[in-house]
CSV table of C-alpha atoms and ligand atoms in Angstrom, one decimal:
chain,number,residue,atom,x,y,z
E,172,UNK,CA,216.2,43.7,77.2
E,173,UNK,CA,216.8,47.3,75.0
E,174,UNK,CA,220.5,48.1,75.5
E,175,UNK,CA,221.1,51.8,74.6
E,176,UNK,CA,223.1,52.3,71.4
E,177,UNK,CA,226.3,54.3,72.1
E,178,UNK,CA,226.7,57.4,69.9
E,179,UNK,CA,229.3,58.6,67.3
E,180,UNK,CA,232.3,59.4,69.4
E,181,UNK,CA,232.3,56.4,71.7
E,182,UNK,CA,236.2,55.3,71.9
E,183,UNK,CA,234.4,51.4,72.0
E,184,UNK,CA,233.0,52.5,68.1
E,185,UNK,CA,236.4,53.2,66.7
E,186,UNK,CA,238.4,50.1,68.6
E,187,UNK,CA,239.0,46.2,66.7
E,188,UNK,CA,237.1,44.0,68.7
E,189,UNK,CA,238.1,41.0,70.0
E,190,UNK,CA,236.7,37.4,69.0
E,191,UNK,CA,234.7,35.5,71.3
E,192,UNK,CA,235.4,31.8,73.3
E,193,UNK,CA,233.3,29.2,73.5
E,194,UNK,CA,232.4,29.8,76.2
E,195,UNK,CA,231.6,33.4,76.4
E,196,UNK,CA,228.8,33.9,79.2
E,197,UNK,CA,225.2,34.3,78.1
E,198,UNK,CA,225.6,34.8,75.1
E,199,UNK,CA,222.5,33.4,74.1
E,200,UNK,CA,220.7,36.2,76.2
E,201,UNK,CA,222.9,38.6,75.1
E,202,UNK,CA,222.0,37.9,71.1
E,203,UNK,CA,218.6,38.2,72.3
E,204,UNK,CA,219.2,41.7,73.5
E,205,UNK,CA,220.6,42.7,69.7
E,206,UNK,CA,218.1,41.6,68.3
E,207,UNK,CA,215.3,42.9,70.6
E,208,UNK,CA,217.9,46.2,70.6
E,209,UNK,CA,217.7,46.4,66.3
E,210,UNK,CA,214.1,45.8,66.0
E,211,UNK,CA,213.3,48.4,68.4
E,212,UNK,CA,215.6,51.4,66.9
E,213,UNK,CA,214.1,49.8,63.6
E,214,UNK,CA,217.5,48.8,62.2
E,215,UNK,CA,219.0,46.2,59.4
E,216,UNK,CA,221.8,45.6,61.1
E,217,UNK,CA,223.9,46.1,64.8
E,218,UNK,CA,227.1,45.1,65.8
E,219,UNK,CA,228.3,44.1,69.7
E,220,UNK,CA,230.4,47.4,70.0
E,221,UNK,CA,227.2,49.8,69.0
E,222,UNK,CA,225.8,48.4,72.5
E,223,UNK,CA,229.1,49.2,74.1
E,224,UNK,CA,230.8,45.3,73.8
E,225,UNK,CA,233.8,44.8,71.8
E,226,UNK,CA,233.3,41.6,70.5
E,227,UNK,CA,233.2,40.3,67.1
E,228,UNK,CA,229.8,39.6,67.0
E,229,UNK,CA,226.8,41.3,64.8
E,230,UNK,CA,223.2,40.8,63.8
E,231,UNK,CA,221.4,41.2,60.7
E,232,UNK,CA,218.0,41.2,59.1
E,233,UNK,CA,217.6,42.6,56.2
E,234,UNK,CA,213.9,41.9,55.5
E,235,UNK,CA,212.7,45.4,55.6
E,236,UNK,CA,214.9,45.9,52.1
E,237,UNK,CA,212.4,43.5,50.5
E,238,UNK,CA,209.7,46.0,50.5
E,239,UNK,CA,211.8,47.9,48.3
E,240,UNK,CA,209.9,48.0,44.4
E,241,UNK,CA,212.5,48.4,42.3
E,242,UNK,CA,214.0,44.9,43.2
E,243,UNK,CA,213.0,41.3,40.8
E,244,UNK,CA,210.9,38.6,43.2
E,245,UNK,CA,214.0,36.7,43.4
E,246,UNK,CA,215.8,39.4,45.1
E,247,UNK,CA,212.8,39.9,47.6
E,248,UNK,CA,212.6,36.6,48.4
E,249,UNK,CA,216.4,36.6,49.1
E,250,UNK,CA,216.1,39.4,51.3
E,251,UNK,CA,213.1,38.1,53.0
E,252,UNK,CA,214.8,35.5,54.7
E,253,UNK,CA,217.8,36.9,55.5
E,254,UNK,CA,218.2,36.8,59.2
E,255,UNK,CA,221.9,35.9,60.5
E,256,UNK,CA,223.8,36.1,63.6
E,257,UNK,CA,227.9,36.6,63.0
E,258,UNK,CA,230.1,35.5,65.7
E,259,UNK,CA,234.2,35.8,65.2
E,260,UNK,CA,233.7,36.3,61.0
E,261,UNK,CA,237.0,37.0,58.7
E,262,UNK,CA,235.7,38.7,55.6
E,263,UNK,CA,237.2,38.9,51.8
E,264,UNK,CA,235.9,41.4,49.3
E,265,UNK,CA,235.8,41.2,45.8
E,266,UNK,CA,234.7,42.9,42.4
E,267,UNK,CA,233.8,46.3,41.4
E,268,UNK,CA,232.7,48.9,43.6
E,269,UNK,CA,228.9,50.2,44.2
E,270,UNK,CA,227.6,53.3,45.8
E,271,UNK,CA,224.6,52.9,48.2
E,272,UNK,CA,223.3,55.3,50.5
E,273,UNK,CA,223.8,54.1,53.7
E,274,UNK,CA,223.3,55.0,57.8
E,275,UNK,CA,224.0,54.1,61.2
E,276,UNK,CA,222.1,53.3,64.5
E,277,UNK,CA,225.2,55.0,66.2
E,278,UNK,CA,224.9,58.3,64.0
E,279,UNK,CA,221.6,59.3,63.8
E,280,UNK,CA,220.1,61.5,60.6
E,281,UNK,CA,223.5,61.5,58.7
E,282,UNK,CA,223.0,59.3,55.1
E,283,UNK,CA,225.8,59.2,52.8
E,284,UNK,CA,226.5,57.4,49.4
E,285,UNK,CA,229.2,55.2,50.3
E,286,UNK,CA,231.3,52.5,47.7
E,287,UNK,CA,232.0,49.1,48.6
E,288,UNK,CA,233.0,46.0,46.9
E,289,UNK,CA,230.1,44.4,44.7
E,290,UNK,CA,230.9,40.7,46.5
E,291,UNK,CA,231.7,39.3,49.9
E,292,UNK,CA,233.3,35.6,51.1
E,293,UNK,CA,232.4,35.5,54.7
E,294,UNK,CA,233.0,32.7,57.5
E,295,UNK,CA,231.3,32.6,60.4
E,296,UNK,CA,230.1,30.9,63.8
E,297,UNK,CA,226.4,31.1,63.8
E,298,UNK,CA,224.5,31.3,67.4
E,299,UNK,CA,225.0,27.8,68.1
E,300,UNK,CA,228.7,28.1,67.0
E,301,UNK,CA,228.0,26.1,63.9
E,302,UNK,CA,230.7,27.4,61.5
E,303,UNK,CA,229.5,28.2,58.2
E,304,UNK,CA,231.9,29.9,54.6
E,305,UNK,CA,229.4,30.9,52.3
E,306,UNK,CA,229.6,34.5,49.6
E,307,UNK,CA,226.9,37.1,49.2
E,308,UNK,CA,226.4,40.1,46.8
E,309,UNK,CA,223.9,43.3,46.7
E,310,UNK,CA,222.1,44.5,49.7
E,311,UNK,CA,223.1,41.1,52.0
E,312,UNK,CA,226.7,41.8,51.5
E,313,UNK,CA,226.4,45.3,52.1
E,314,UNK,CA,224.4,45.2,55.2
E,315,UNK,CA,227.4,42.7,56.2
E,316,UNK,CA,229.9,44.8,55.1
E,317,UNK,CA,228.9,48.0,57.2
E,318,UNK,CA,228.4,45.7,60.5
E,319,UNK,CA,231.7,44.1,59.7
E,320,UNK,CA,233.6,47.3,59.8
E,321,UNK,CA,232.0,47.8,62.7
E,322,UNK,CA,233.9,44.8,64.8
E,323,UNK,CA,236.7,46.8,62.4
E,324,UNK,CA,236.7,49.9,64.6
E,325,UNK,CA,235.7,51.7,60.9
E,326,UNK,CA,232.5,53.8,60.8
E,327,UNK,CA,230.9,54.8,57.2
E,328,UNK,CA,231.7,58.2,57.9
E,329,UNK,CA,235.5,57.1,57.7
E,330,UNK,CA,235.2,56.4,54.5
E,331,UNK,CA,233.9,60.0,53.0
E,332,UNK,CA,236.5,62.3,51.5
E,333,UNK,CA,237.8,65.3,53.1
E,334,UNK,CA,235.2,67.9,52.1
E,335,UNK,CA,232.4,65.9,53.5
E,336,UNK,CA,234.3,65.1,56.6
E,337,UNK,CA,234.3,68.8,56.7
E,338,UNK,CA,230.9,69.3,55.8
E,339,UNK,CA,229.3,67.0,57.9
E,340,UNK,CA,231.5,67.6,61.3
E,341,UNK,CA,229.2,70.4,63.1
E,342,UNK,CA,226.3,67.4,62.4
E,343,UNK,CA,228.5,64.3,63.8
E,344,UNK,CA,229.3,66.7,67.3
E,345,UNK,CA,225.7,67.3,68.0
E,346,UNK,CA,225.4,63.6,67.7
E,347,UNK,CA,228.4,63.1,70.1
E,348,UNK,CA,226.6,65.9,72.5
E,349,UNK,CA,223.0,64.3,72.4
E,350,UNK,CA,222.2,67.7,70.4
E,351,UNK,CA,220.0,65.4,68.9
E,352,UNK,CA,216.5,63.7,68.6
E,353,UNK,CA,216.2,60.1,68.6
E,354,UNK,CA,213.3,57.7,69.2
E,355,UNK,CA,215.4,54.5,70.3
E,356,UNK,CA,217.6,54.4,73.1
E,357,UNK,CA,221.3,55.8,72.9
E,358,UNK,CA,223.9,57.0,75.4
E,359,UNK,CA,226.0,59.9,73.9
E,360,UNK,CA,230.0,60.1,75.1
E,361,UNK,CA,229.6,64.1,75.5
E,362,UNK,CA,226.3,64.4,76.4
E,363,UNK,CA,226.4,67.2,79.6
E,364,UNK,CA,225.7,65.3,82.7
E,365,UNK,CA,222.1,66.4,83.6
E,366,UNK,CA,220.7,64.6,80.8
G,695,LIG,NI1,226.3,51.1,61.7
């Protein structure tokens, strides 16, 4: 099943989410639904609060980064298979920082050069609650990195400096409105009721 993605402005986008039990109900369906809910809004990435859930829990595949010509067959072939479900991860960060220019399901049409750390240690339940520990760098650990914030309450927008705050805020209230076209599903916090 598509769930809509909420939109920048959602109080759910800026809250810590909370980790899951064991016995969280249906989770396999909803997984199922993330992924179903990425592929369709042609996304790398989506974490549980972009569908409204505040969970610790994201998705990622970042496959379509693979096409990408500039990158050695090894790192294709890394990218390729990189399909992961994250359930209840604690993240450390290391090395020097890297801009990339990056966007959001939640916050449609806005692309901004962001820095992160160049390397990630990451544990993780899996979707069968296998717990895994394992360290990624490049476009793996950034993908993770942005969804990770996500369960954070932090969007990439958070991270810009005051100017482009500035710059970009007429852009991100449109988004909040539904002032905006979009060719996945999304419910927008201010969007007037008629919609
Ligand atoms: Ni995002």
């Amino acid at each position: 099943m598509i769930l809509p993605i909420v939109a920048y402005g959602t109080p759910v986008l800026k809250k810590e989410a909370k980790n899951i039990t064991q016995d969280y109900p249906e989770l396999d369906q909803f997984i199922s639904n993330m992924w179903e809910t990425m592929y369709e809004a042609n996304g790398v990435g989506l974490a549980a609060p972009q569908v409204g859930v505040g969970i610790r829990l994201f998705v990622v595949d970042a496959t379509p980064f693979a096409e990408d010509e500039e990158l050695s067959e090894q790192e294709k072939e890394q990218l390729r298979g990189f399909k992961k479900v994250f359930i209840n991860p604690e993240l450390e960060e290391s090395g020097e920082e890297w801009a990339f220019n990056e966007g959001c399901l939640s916050i449609p049409e806005v692309r901004e050069d962001i820095y992160r750390q160049e390397k990630i240690h990451i544990t993780y339940f899996d979707e069968n609650l296998k717990e895994h520990q394992e360290t990624f760098t490049g476009l793996p650990a950034r993908v993770i990195q942005h969804e990770y914030d996500h369960i954070e309450g932090i969007l990439f927008t958070d991270k810009l400096s005051p100017l482009k705050k500035r710059l970009i805020k007429g852009k991100l209230n449109n988004i909040a409105k539904g002032n905006i076209q979009v060719d996945y599903k999304m419910r927008f916090p201010l969007a007037s009721k008629k919609r």
